[in-house]
JSON list of C-alpha atoms and ligand atoms in Angstrom, two decimals:
[
{"chain": "S", "resi": 649, "resn": "UNK", "atom": "CA", "xyz": [17.51, 35.80, 68.91]},
{"chain": "S", "resi": 650, "resn": "UNK", "atom": "CA", "xyz": [21.24, 35.83, 69.14]},
{"chain": "S", "resi": 651, "resn": "UNK", "atom": "CA", "xyz": [23.05, 36.72, 72.31]},
{"chain": "S", "resi": 652, "resn": "UNK", "atom": "CA", "xyz": [24.21, 39.99, 70.75]},
{"chain": "S", "resi": 653, "resn": "UNK", "atom": "CA", "xyz": [20.56, 41.09, 70.26]},
{"chain": "S", "resi": 654, "resn": "UNK", "atom": "CA", "xyz": [19.91, 40.85, 73.97]},
{"chain": "S", "resi": 655, "resn": "UNK", "atom": "CA", "xyz": [23.25, 42.34, 75.04]},
{"chain": "S", "resi": 656, "resn": "UNK", "atom": "CA", "xyz": [22.57, 45.36, 72.82]},
{"chain": "S", "resi": 657, "resn": "UNK", "atom": "CA", "xyz": [19.07, 45.79, 74.26]},
{"chain": "S", "resi": 658, "resn": "UNK", "atom": "CA", "xyz": [20.46, 45.85, 77.78]},
{"chain": "S", "resi": 659, "resn": "UNK", "atom": "CA", "xyz": [23.36, 48.10, 76.86]},
{"chain": "S", "resi": 660, "resn": "UNK", "atom": "CA", "xyz": [20.97, 50.58, 75.21]},
{"chain": "S", "resi": 661, "resn": "UNK", "atom": "CA", "xyz": [18.44, 50.23, 78.05]},
{"chain": "S", "resi": 662, "resn": "UNK", "atom": "CA", "xyz": [15.73, 49.16, 75.52]},
{"chain": "S", "resi": 663, "resn": "UNK", "atom": "CA", "xyz": [14.00, 46.87, 77.95]},
{"chain": "S", "resi": 664, "resn": "UNK", "atom": "CA", "xyz": [10.32, 47.33, 77.21]},
{"chain": "S", "resi": 665, "resn": "UNK", "atom": "CA", "xyz": [9.73, 43.76, 78.51]},
{"chain": "S", "resi": 666, "resn": "UNK", "atom": "CA", "xyz": [10.77, 44.68, 82.01]},
{"chain": "S", "resi": 667, "resn": "UNK", "atom": "CA", "xyz": [7.90, 45.27, 84.44]},
{"chain": "S", "resi": 668, "resn": "UNK", "atom": "CA", "xyz": [8.45, 47.06, 87.78]},
{"chain": "S", "resi": 669, "resn": "UNK", "atom": "CA", "xyz": [5.44, 45.19, 89.25]},
{"chain": "S", "resi": 670, "resn": "UNK", "atom": "CA", "xyz": [5.24, 41.50, 90.13]},
{"chain": "S", "resi": 671, "resn": "UNK", "atom": "CA", "xyz": [3.48, 39.37, 87.49]},
{"chain": "S", "resi": 672, "resn": "UNK", "atom": "CA", "xyz": [-0.13, 38.85, 88.70]},
{"chain": "S", "resi": 673, "resn": "UNK", "atom": "CA", "xyz": [-0.23, 35.20, 87.55]},
{"chain": "S", "resi": 674, "resn": "UNK", "atom": "CA", "xyz": [2.87, 34.48, 89.70]},
{"chain": "S", "resi": 675, "resn": "UNK", "atom": "CA", "xyz": [1.09, 35.84, 92.75]},
{"chain": "S", "resi": 676, "resn": "UNK", "atom": "CA", "xyz": [-2.11, 33.99, 91.90]},
{"chain": "S", "resi": 677, "resn": "UNK", "atom": "CA", "xyz": [-0.77, 30.56, 90.92]},
{"chain": "S", "resi": 678, "resn": "UNK", "atom": "CA", "xyz": [2.68, 29.88, 92.32]},
{"chain": "S", "resi": 679, "resn": "UNK", "atom": "CA", "xyz": [1.34, 28.64, 95.65]},
{"chain": "S", "resi": 680, "resn": "UNK", "atom": "CA", "xyz": [-0.45, 25.85, 93.79]},
{"chain": "S", "resi": 681, "resn": "UNK", "atom": "CA", "xyz": [2.92, 24.25, 93.11]},
{"chain": "S", "resi": 682, "resn": "UNK", "atom": "CA", "xyz": [2.98, 22.99, 96.71]},
{"chain": "S", "resi": 683, "resn": "UNK", "atom": "CA", "xyz": [6.55, 23.92, 97.52]},
{"chain": "S", "resi": 684, "resn": "UNK", "atom": "CA", "xyz": [8.07, 24.20, 100.95]},
{"chain": "S", "resi": 685, "resn": "UNK", "atom": "CA", "xyz": [9.88, 27.23, 102.32]},
{"chain": "S", "resi": 686, "resn": "UNK", "atom": "CA", "xyz": [13.51, 27.15, 101.50]},
{"chain": "S", "resi": 687, "resn": "UNK", "atom": "CA", "xyz": [13.00, 25.17, 98.24]},
{"chain": "S", "resi": 688, "resn": "UNK", "atom": "CA", "xyz": [15.16, 26.31, 95.34]},
{"chain": "S", "resi": 689, "resn": "UNK", "atom": "CA", "xyz": [13.28, 28.03, 92.50]},
{"chain": "S", "resi": 690, "resn": "UNK", "atom": "CA", "xyz": [14.89, 28.53, 89.09]},
{"chain": "S", "resi": 691, "resn": "UNK", "atom": "CA", "xyz": [14.04, 31.71, 87.05]},
{"chain": "S", "resi": 692, "resn": "UNK", "atom": "CA", "xyz": [15.53, 31.24, 83.58]},
{"chain": "S", "resi": 693, "resn": "UNK", "atom": "CA", "xyz": [16.31, 34.27, 81.41]},
{"chain": "S", "resi": 694, "resn": "UNK", "atom": "CA", "xyz": [15.45, 36.37, 84.44]},
{"chain": "S", "resi": 695, "resn": "UNK", "atom": "CA", "xyz": [16.51, 39.89, 83.37]},
{"chain": "S", "resi": 696, "resn": "UNK", "atom": "CA", "xyz": [16.17, 42.08, 86.45]},
{"chain": "S", "resi": 697, "resn": "UNK", "atom": "CA", "xyz": [12.65, 40.84, 87.14]},
{"chain": "S", "resi": 698, "resn": "UNK", "atom": "CA", "xyz": [10.74, 42.00, 90.23]},
{"chain": "S", "resi": 699, "resn": "UNK", "atom": "CA", "xyz": [9.36, 38.42, 90.35]},
{"chain": "S", "resi": 700, "resn": "UNK", "atom": "CA", "xyz": [12.68, 37.32, 91.87]},
{"chain": "S", "resi": 701, "resn": "UNK", "atom": "CA", "xyz": [12.07, 39.54, 94.92]},
{"chain": "S", "resi": 702, "resn": "UNK", "atom": "CA", "xyz": [8.49, 38.26, 95.21]},
{"chain": "S", "resi": 703, "resn": "UNK", "atom": "CA", "xyz": [9.68, 34.58, 95.16]},
{"chain": "S", "resi": 704, "resn": "UNK", "atom": "CA", "xyz": [12.32, 35.40, 97.81]},
{"chain": "S", "resi": 705, "resn": "UNK", "atom": "CA", "xyz": [9.68, 37.06, 99.98]},
{"chain": "S", "resi": 706, "resn": "UNK", "atom": "CA", "xyz": [7.54, 33.92, 99.65]},
{"chain": "S", "resi": 707, "resn": "UNK", "atom": "CA", "xyz": [10.38, 32.11, 101.42]},
{"chain": "S", "resi": 708, "resn": "UNK", "atom": "CA", "xyz": [12.26, 30.46, 98.55]},
{"chain": "S", "resi": 709, "resn": "UNK", "atom": "CA", "xyz": [15.93, 30.33, 97.53]},
{"chain": "S", "resi": 710, "resn": "UNK", "atom": "CA", "xyz": [15.94, 31.89, 94.11]},
{"chain": "S", "resi": 711, "resn": "UNK", "atom": "CA", "xyz": [18.43, 31.20, 91.33]},
{"chain": "S", "resi": 712, "resn": "UNK", "atom": "CA", "xyz": [18.05, 33.33, 88.22]},
{"chain": "S", "resi": 713, "resn": "UNK", "atom": "CA", "xyz": [20.02, 32.85, 85.00]},
{"chain": "S", "resi": 714, "resn": "UNK", "atom": "CA", "xyz": [20.67, 35.78, 82.72]},
{"chain": "S", "resi": 715, "resn": "UNK", "atom": "CA", "xyz": [22.94, 36.56, 79.80]},
{"chain": "S", "resi": 716, "resn": "UNK", "atom": "CA", "xyz": [23.50, 40.22, 80.55]},
{"chain": "S", "resi": 717, "resn": "UNK", "atom": "CA", "xyz": [25.76, 41.39, 83.30]},
{"chain": "S", "resi": 718, "resn": "UNK", "atom": "CA", "xyz": [24.10, 44.84, 83.05]},
{"chain": "S", "resi": 719, "resn": "UNK", "atom": "CA", "xyz": [20.81, 43.21, 84.02]},
{"chain": "S", "resi": 720, "resn": "UNK", "atom": "CA", "xyz": [22.32, 41.36, 87.00]},
{"chain": "S", "resi": 721, "resn": "UNK", "atom": "CA", "xyz": [24.16, 44.42, 88.30]},
{"chain": "S", "resi": 722, "resn": "UNK", "atom": "CA", "xyz": [20.99, 46.47, 87.92]},
{"chain": "S", "resi": 723, "resn": "UNK", "atom": "CA", "xyz": [18.86, 43.92, 89.72]},
{"chain": "S", "resi": 724, "resn": "UNK", "atom": "CA", "xyz": [21.05, 44.04, 92.84]},
{"chain": "S", "resi": 725, "resn": "UNK", "atom": "CA", "xyz": [21.73, 47.79, 92.85]},
{"chain": "S", "resi": 726, "resn": "UNK", "atom": "CA", "xyz": [18.06, 48.76, 92.17]},
{"chain": "S", "resi": 727, "resn": "UNK", "atom": "CA", "xyz": [16.94, 46.49, 95.02]},
{"chain": "S", "resi": 728, "resn": "UNK", "atom": "CA", "xyz": [19.61, 47.81, 97.33]},
{"chain": "S", "resi": 729, "resn": "UNK", "atom": "CA", "xyz": [21.14, 44.38, 97.75]},
{"chain": "S", "resi": 730, "resn": "UNK", "atom": "CA", "xyz": [24.79, 43.68, 98.09]},
{"chain": "S", "resi": 731, "resn": "UNK", "atom": "CA", "xyz": [25.99, 40.74, 96.00]},
{"chain": "S", "resi": 732, "resn": "UNK", "atom": "CA", "xyz": [29.31, 38.92, 96.15]},
{"chain": "S", "resi": 733, "resn": "UNK", "atom": "CA", "xyz": [30.58, 37.88, 92.71]},
{"chain": "S", "resi": 734, "resn": "UNK", "atom": "CA", "xyz": [32.37, 34.59, 92.05]},
{"chain": "S", "resi": 735, "resn": "UNK", "atom": "CA", "xyz": [33.24, 32.48, 89.07]},
{"chain": "S", "resi": 736, "resn": "UNK", "atom": "CA", "xyz": [31.17, 29.32, 88.61]},
{"chain": "S", "resi": 737, "resn": "UNK", "atom": "CA", "xyz": [32.57, 27.50, 85.62]},
{"chain": "S", "resi": 738, "resn": "UNK", "atom": "CA", "xyz": [31.82, 29.68, 82.63]},
{"chain": "S", "resi": 739, "resn": "UNK", "atom": "CA", "xyz": [29.26, 31.71, 84.69]},
{"chain": "S", "resi": 740, "resn": "UNK", "atom": "CA", "xyz": [29.68, 34.67, 86.91]},
{"chain": "S", "resi": 741, "resn": "UNK", "atom": "CA", "xyz": [27.61, 34.05, 90.09]},
{"chain": "S", "resi": 742, "resn": "UNK", "atom": "CA", "xyz": [26.12, 37.10, 91.81]},
{"chain": "S", "resi": 743, "resn": "UNK", "atom": "CA", "xyz": [25.03, 36.08, 95.27]},
{"chain": "S", "resi": 744, "resn": "UNK", "atom": "CA", "xyz": [23.10, 37.86, 98.05]},
{"chain": "S", "resi": 745, "resn": "UNK", "atom": "CA", "xyz": [20.91, 36.39, 100.83]},
{"chain": "S", "resi": 746, "resn": "UNK", "atom": "CA", "xyz": [18.51, 33.84, 99.31]},
{"chain": "S", "resi": 747, "resn": "UNK", "atom": "CA", "xyz": [19.04, 35.17, 95.78]},
{"chain": "S", "resi": 748, "resn": "UNK", "atom": "CA", "xyz": [21.68, 34.37, 93.20]},
{"chain": "S", "resi": 749, "resn": "UNK", "atom": "CA", "xyz": [21.94, 35.24, 89.57]},
{"chain": "S", "resi": 750, "resn": "UNK", "atom": "CA", "xyz": [24.10, 33.17, 87.23]},
{"chain": "S", "resi": 751, "resn": "UNK", "atom": "CA", "xyz": [25.40, 35.31, 84.39]},
{"chain": "S", "resi": 752, "resn": "UNK", "atom": "CA", "xyz": [25.94, 33.42, 81.15]},
{"chain": "S", "resi": 753, "resn": "UNK", "atom": "CA", "xyz": [24.26, 31.39, 78.45]},
{"chain": "S", "resi": 754, "resn": "UNK", "atom": "CA", "xyz": [21.23, 29.32, 79.45]},
{"chain": "S", "resi": 755, "resn": "UNK", "atom": "CA", "xyz": [22.10, 26.73, 76.87]},
{"chain": "S", "resi": 756, "resn": "UNK", "atom": "CA", "xyz": [25.35, 25.82, 78.65]},
{"chain": "S", "resi": 757, "resn": "UNK", "atom": "CA", "xyz": [23.91, 25.37, 82.13]},
{"chain": "S", "resi": 758, "resn": "UNK", "atom": "CA", "xyz": [24.29, 22.06, 84.03]},
{"chain": "S", "resi": 759, "resn": "UNK", "atom": "CA", "xyz": [22.54, 20.46, 86.98]},
{"chain": "S", "resi": 760, "resn": "UNK", "atom": "CA", "xyz": [25.72, 20.89, 89.00]},
{"chain": "S", "resi": 761, "resn": "UNK", "atom": "CA", "xyz": [25.81, 24.67, 88.46]},
{"chain": "S", "resi": 762, "resn": "UNK", "atom": "CA", "xyz": [22.13, 25.09, 89.24]},
{"chain": "S", "resi": 763, "resn": "UNK", "atom": "CA", "xyz": [21.95, 22.92, 92.38]},
{"chain": "S", "resi": 764, "resn": "UNK", "atom": "CA", "xyz": [18.81, 20.98, 93.45]},
{"chain": "S", "resi": 765, "resn": "UNK", "atom": "CA", "xyz": [15.92, 22.80, 91.78]},
{"chain": "S", "resi": 766, "resn": "UNK", "atom": "CA", "xyz": [12.42, 22.24, 93.13]},
{"chain": "S", "resi": 767, "resn": "UNK", "atom": "CA", "xyz": [10.44, 24.48, 90.77]},
{"chain": "S", "resi": 768, "resn": "UNK", "atom": "CA", "xyz": [10.75, 26.87, 87.80]},
{"chain": "S", "resi": 769, "resn": "UNK", "atom": "CA", "xyz": [9.11, 30.18, 87.13]},
{"chain": "S", "resi": 770, "resn": "UNK", "atom": "CA", "xyz": [9.09, 30.99, 83.37]},
{"chain": "S", "resi": 771, "resn": "UNK", "atom": "CA", "xyz": [7.84, 34.45, 82.47]},
{"chain": "S", "resi": 772, "resn": "UNK", "atom": "CA", "xyz": [9.03, 35.85, 79.18]},
{"chain": "S", "resi": 773, "resn": "UNK", "atom": "CA", "xyz": [11.76, 33.21, 78.80]},
{"chain": "S", "resi": 774, "resn": "UNK", "atom": "CA", "xyz": [10.28, 30.55, 76.45]},
{"chain": "S", "resi": 775, "resn": "UNK", "atom": "CA", "xyz": [8.31, 33.21, 74.60]},
{"chain": "S", "resi": 776, "resn": "UNK", "atom": "CA", "xyz": [11.44, 35.40, 74.15]},
{"chain": "S", "resi": 777, "resn": "UNK", "atom": "CA", "xyz": [12.87, 32.74, 71.86]},
{"chain": "S", "resi": 778, "resn": "UNK", "atom": "CA", "xyz": [12.18, 32.02, 68.16]},
{"chain": "S", "resi": 779, "resn": "UNK", "atom": "CA", "xyz": [10.74, 28.60, 67.24]},
{"chain": "S", "resi": 780, "resn": "UNK", "atom": "CA", "xyz": [13.97, 26.68, 66.67]},
{"chain": "S", "resi": 781, "resn": "UNK", "atom": "CA", "xyz": [15.45, 27.92, 69.96]},
{"chain": "S", "resi": 782, "resn": "UNK", "atom": "CA", "xyz": [12.30, 27.07, 71.88]},
{"chain": "S", "resi": 783, "resn": "UNK", "atom": "CA", "xyz": [12.84, 23.37, 71.05]},
{"chain": "S", "resi": 784, "resn": "UNK", "atom": "CA", "xyz": [16.46, 23.59, 72.34]},
{"chain": "S", "resi": 785, "resn": "UNK", "atom": "CA", "xyz": [15.21, 25.43, 75.43]},
{"chain": "S", "resi": 786, "resn": "UNK", "atom": "CA", "xyz": [12.67, 22.67, 76.30]},
{"chain": "S", "resi": 787, "resn": "UNK", "atom": "CA", "xyz": [15.30, 19.98, 75.66]},
{"chain": "S", "resi": 788, "resn": "UNK", "atom": "CA", "xyz": [17.64, 21.74, 78.03]},
{"chain": "S", "resi": 789, "resn": "UNK", "atom": "CA", "xyz": [14.92, 21.92, 80.68]},
{"chain": "S", "resi": 790, "resn": "UNK", "atom": "CA", "xyz": [14.28, 18.20, 80.25]},
{"chain": "S", "resi": 791, "resn": "UNK", "atom": "CA", "xyz": [17.98, 17.58, 80.87]},
{"chain": "S", "resi": 792, "resn": "UNK", "atom": "CA", "xyz": [18.33, 19.72, 84.00]},
{"chain": "S", "resi": 793, "resn": "UNK", "atom": "CA", "xyz": [15.01, 19.05, 85.78]},
{"chain": "S", "resi": 794, "resn": "UNK", "atom": "CA", "xyz": [14.49, 16.02, 87.96]},
{"chain": "S", "resi": 795, "resn": "UNK", "atom": "CA", "xyz": [11.20, 14.11, 88.17]},
{"chain": "S", "resi": 796, "resn": "UNK", "atom": "CA", "xyz": [8.37, 15.83, 90.04]},
{"chain": "S", "resi": 797, "resn": "UNK", "atom": "CA", "xyz": [9.83, 19.33, 89.46]},
{"chain": "S", "resi": 798, "resn": "UNK", "atom": "CA", "xyz": [7.02, 21.72, 88.63]},
{"chain": "S", "resi": 799, "resn": "UNK", "atom": "CA", "xyz": [7.06, 24.80, 86.40]},
{"chain": "S", "resi": 800, "resn": "UNK", "atom": "CA", "xyz": [4.69, 27.72, 86.28]},
{"chain": "S", "resi": 801, "resn": "UNK", "atom": "CA", "xyz": [4.93, 28.80, 82.65]},
{"chain": "S", "resi": 802, "resn": "UNK", "atom": "CA", "xyz": [3.35, 31.99, 81.39]},
{"chain": "S", "resi": 803, "resn": "UNK", "atom": "CA", "xyz": [2.92, 31.93, 77.58]},
{"chain": "S", "resi": 804, "resn": "UNK", "atom": "CA", "xyz": [1.22, 34.31, 75.14]},
{"chain": "S", "resi": 805, "resn": "UNK", "atom": "CA", "xyz": [-1.23, 33.69, 72.38]},
{"chain": "S", "resi": 806, "resn": "UNK", "atom": "CA", "xyz": [-1.94, 36.21, 69.63]},
{"chain": "S", "resi": 807, "resn": "UNK", "atom": "CA", "xyz": [-2.81, 35.90, 65.97]},
{"chain": "S", "resi": 808, "resn": "UNK", "atom": "CA", "xyz": [0.43, 35.19, 64.08]},
{"chain": "S", "resi": 809, "resn": "UNK", "atom": "CA", "xyz": [1.93, 38.20, 62.31]},
{"chain": "S", "resi": 810, "resn": "UNK", "atom": "CA", "xyz": [-0.05, 40.73, 64.42]},
{"chain": "S", "resi": 811, "resn": "UNK", "atom": "CA", "xyz": [3.05, 41.38, 66.64]},
{"chain": "S", "resi": 812, "resn": "UNK", "atom": "CA", "xyz": [6.71, 41.26, 65.70]},
{"chain": "S", "resi": 813, "resn": "UNK", "atom": "CA", "xyz": [8.31, 39.04, 68.30]},
{"chain": "S", "resi": 814, "resn": "UNK", "atom": "CA", "xyz": [9.84, 38.91, 70.80]},
{"chain": "S", "resi": 815, "resn": "UNK", "atom": "CA", "xyz": [7.61, 38.15, 72.60]},
{"chain": "S", "resi": 816, "resn": "UNK", "atom": "CA", "xyz": [6.55, 35.35, 70.32]},
{"chain": "S", "resi": 817, "resn": "UNK", "atom": "CA", "xyz": [3.15, 33.63, 70.34]},
{"chain": "S", "resi": 818, "resn": "UNK", "atom": "CA", "xyz": [3.42, 30.12, 71.72]},
{"chain": "S", "resi": 819, "resn": "UNK", "atom": "CA", "xyz": [0.10, 28.32, 71.46]},
{"chain": "S", "resi": 820, "resn": "UNK", "atom": "CA", "xyz": [-1.14, 25.50, 73.69]},
{"chain": "S", "resi": 821, "resn": "UNK", "atom": "CA", "xyz": [-0.44, 22.94, 70.91]},
{"chain": "S", "resi": 822, "resn": "UNK", "atom": "CA", "xyz": [3.24, 23.93, 70.86]},
{"chain": "S", "resi": 823, "resn": "UNK", "atom": "CA", "xyz": [3.46, 23.87, 74.74]},
{"chain": "S", "resi": 824, "resn": "UNK", "atom": "CA", "xyz": [2.07, 20.36, 74.62]},
{"chain": "S", "resi": 825, "resn": "UNK", "atom": "CA", "xyz": [4.54, 19.35, 71.85]},
{"chain": "S", "resi": 826, "resn": "UNK", "atom": "CA", "xyz": [7.53, 20.78, 73.75]},
{"chain": "S", "resi": 827, "resn": "UNK", "atom": "CA", "xyz": [6.69, 19.49, 77.23]},
{"chain": "S", "resi": 828, "resn": "UNK", "atom": "CA", "xyz": [3.91, 16.89, 76.86]},
{"chain": "S", "resi": 829, "resn": "UNK", "atom": "CA", "xyz": [6.34, 13.98, 76.20]},
{"chain": "S", "resi": 830, "resn": "UNK", "atom": "CA", "xyz": [8.06, 14.38, 79.57]},
{"chain": "S", "resi": 831, "resn": "UNK", "atom": "CA", "xyz": [5.75, 16.55, 81.70]},
{"chain": "S", "resi": 832, "resn": "UNK", "atom": "CA", "xyz": [2.05, 16.71, 82.56]},
{"chain": "S", "resi": 833, "resn": "UNK", "atom": "CA", "xyz": [0.68, 19.94, 81.14]},
{"chain": "S", "resi": 834, "resn": "UNK", "atom": "CA", "xyz": [-2.22, 21.61, 82.85]},
{"chain": "S", "resi": 835, "resn": "UNK", "atom": "CA", "xyz": [-3.71, 24.95, 81.77]},
{"chain": "S", "resi": 836, "resn": "UNK", "atom": "CA", "xyz": [-4.49, 26.98, 84.92]},
{"chain": "S", "resi": 837, "resn": "UNK", "atom": "CA", "xyz": [-5.74, 30.22, 83.41]},
{"chain": "S", "resi": 838, "resn": "UNK", "atom": "CA", "xyz": [-6.28, 32.11, 80.17]},
{"chain": "S", "resi": 839, "resn": "UNK", "atom": "CA", "xyz": [-6.21, 35.83, 80.91]},
{"chain": "S", "resi": 840, "resn": "UNK", "atom": "CA", "xyz": [-6.75, 38.84, 78.65]},
{"chain": "S", "resi": 841, "resn": "UNK", "atom": "CA", "xyz": [-3.79, 41.09, 78.09]},
{"chain": "S", "resi": 842, "resn": "UNK", "atom": "CA", "xyz": [-2.26, 43.40, 75.54]},
{"chain": "S", "resi": 843, "resn": "UNK", "atom": "CA", "xyz": [1.18, 43.32, 73.85]},
{"chain": "S", "resi": 844, "resn": "UNK", "atom": "CA", "xyz": [2.44, 46.21, 71.78]},
{"chain": "S", "resi": 845, "resn": "UNK", "atom": "CA", "xyz": [-1.19, 47.44, 71.52]},
{"chain": "S", "resi": 846, "resn": "UNK", "atom": "CA", "xyz": [-2.51, 44.07, 70.29]},
{"chain": "S", "resi": 847, "resn": "UNK", "atom": "CA", "xyz": [-5.08, 42.17, 72.42]},
{"chain": "S", "resi": 848, "resn": "UNK", "atom": "CA", "xyz": [-3.61, 38.81, 73.43]},
{"chain": "S", "resi": 849, "resn": "UNK", "atom": "CA", "xyz": [-4.17, 35.90, 75.83]},
{"chain": "S", "resi": 850, "resn": "UNK", "atom": "CA", "xyz": [-1.73, 35.18, 78.58]},
{"chain": "S", "resi": 851, "resn": "UNK", "atom": "CA", "xyz": [-1.74, 31.48, 79.38]},
{"chain": "S", "resi": 852, "resn": "UNK", "atom": "CA", "xyz": [-0.61, 30.12, 82.75]},
{"chain": "S", "resi": 853, "resn": "UNK", "atom": "CA", "xyz": [0.41, 26.41, 82.70]},
{"chain": "S", "resi": 854, "resn": "UNK", "atom": "CA", "xyz": [1.47, 24.10, 85.45]},
{"chain": "S", "resi": 855, "resn": "UNK", "atom": "CA", "xyz": [4.02, 21.56, 84.08]},
{"chain": "S", "resi": 856, "resn": "UNK", "atom": "CA", "xyz": [5.24, 18.65, 86.20]},
{"chain": "S", "resi": 857, "resn": "UNK", "atom": "CA", "xyz": [8.09, 16.44, 85.18]},
{"chain": "S", "resi": 858, "resn": "UNK", "atom": "CA", "xyz": [6.74, 12.84, 85.06]},
{"chain": "O", "resi": 56, "resn": "LIG", "atom": "C1", "xyz": [12.09, 39.10, 77.31]},
{"chain": "O", "resi": 56, "resn": "LIG", "atom": "S1", "xyz": [13.36, 39.21, 78.45]},
{"chain": "O", "resi": 56, "resn": "LIG", "atom": "C2", "xyz": [12.55, 38.64, 79.92]},
{"chain": "O", "resi": 56, "resn": "LIG", "atom": "C3", "xyz": [13.28, 38.94, 81.21]},
{"chain": "O", "resi": 56, "resn": "LIG", "atom": "C4", "xyz": [12.54, 38.49, 82.45]},
{"chain": "O", "resi": 56, "resn": "LIG", "atom": "N1", "xyz": [12.12, 37.10, 82.43]},
{"chain": "O", "resi": 56, "resn": "LIG", "atom": "C5", "xyz": [11.38, 39.43, 82.74]},
{"chain": "O", "resi": 56, "resn": "LIG", "atom": "O1", "xyz": [10.28, 38.91, 82.91]},
{"chain": "O", "resi": 56, "resn": "LIG", "atom": "O2", "xyz": [11.59, 40.61, 82.80]},
{"chain": "O", "resi": 56, "resn": "LIG", "atom": "C6", "xyz": [14.46, 37.84, 78.00]},
{"chain": "O", "resi": 56, "resn": "LIG", "atom": "C7", "xyz": [15.72, 37.82, 78.77]},
{"chain": "O", "resi": 56, "resn": "LIG", "atom": "O3", "xyz": [16.47, 36.67, 78.42]},
{"chain": "O", "resi": 56, "resn": "LIG", "atom": "C8", "xyz": [17.81, 37.01, 78.36]},
{"chain": "O", "resi": 56, "resn": "LIG", "atom": "N2", "xyz": [18.44, 35.91, 77.48]},
{"chain": "O", "resi": 56, "resn": "LIG", "atom": "C9", "xyz": [18.22, 35.84, 76.15]},
{"chain": "O", "resi": 56, "resn": "LIG", "atom": "N3", "xyz": [18.93, 34.74, 75.71]},
{"chain": "O", "resi": 56, "resn": "LIG", "atom": "C10", "xyz": [19.56, 34.19, 76.77]},
{"chain": "O", "resi": 56, "resn": "LIG", "atom": "C11", "xyz": [20.41, 33.09, 76.92]},
{"chain": "O", "resi": 56, "resn": "LIG", "atom": "N4", "xyz": [20.79, 32.31, 75.90]},
{"chain": "O", "resi": 56, "resn": "LIG", "atom": "N5", "xyz": [20.89, 32.80, 78.16]},
{"chain": "O", "resi": 56, "resn": "LIG", "atom": "C12", "xyz": [20.56, 33.57, 79.23]},
{"chain": "O", "resi": 56, "resn": "LIG", "atom": "N6", "xyz": [19.74, 34.65, 79.12]},
{"chain": "O", "resi": 56, "resn": "LIG", "atom": "C13", "xyz": [19.25, 34.97, 77.89]},
{"chain": "O", "resi": 56, "resn": "LIG", "atom": "C14", "xyz": [17.86, 38.42, 77.83]},
{"chain": "O", "resi": 56, "resn": "LIG", "atom": "O4", "xyz": [19.07, 39.08, 78.10]},
{"chain": "O", "resi": 56, "resn": "LIG", "atom": "C15", "xyz": [16.63, 39.00, 78.50]},
{"chain": "O", "resi": 56, "resn": "LIG", "atom": "O5", "xyz": [17.01, 39.62, 79.69]}
]
């Protein structure tokens, strides 16, 4: 999935992946990460996700990262939030109270730009990427996350070839291959769902950098 693919989706408002409601597995499992109020939570490939507002309401500082400026602008305007806009290296930083969105390429991000991250919420980020990019994505996470940082990862499982990705099926074996060498991987829940009319399983994992 090249950057142009996503920019075109946002420009044409073809954003079937966006959900107005908060992801139920976020509400159910995020508290098990044992964070403290004020901790900084990273939401990679965040789009204009309602989950950002949910995390902010839970008392966290939220930092999203998103390629599309259309998505970032829409997030703040649709939530009636004023955001200041500053340059942060090669990123544009949209900032309001307790929420910032960095606009730019995930694969260029550094620890310095992100600040001290305590946890990650990954919904439709890893599974938005084709196989070769998923490896780079996990390597980047390994580089930017300190020990003990926990991630709530939501992945999808469906029989290969039954859905044209994205979203892509990412099976437990692959999650373990991508993260198992540097994180503990714990499956929290396997829930029934549907993607593009196909019955699927949504898998919630807790990953902890060891
Ligand atoms: C499937 S959407 C999911 C968005 C969001 N997580 C949600 O749950 O609604 C994937 C998002 O990743 C963004 N994206 C894709 N490649 C990216 C990259 N290299 N850097 C930053 N964002 C990227 C896309 O623009 C898109 O908004």
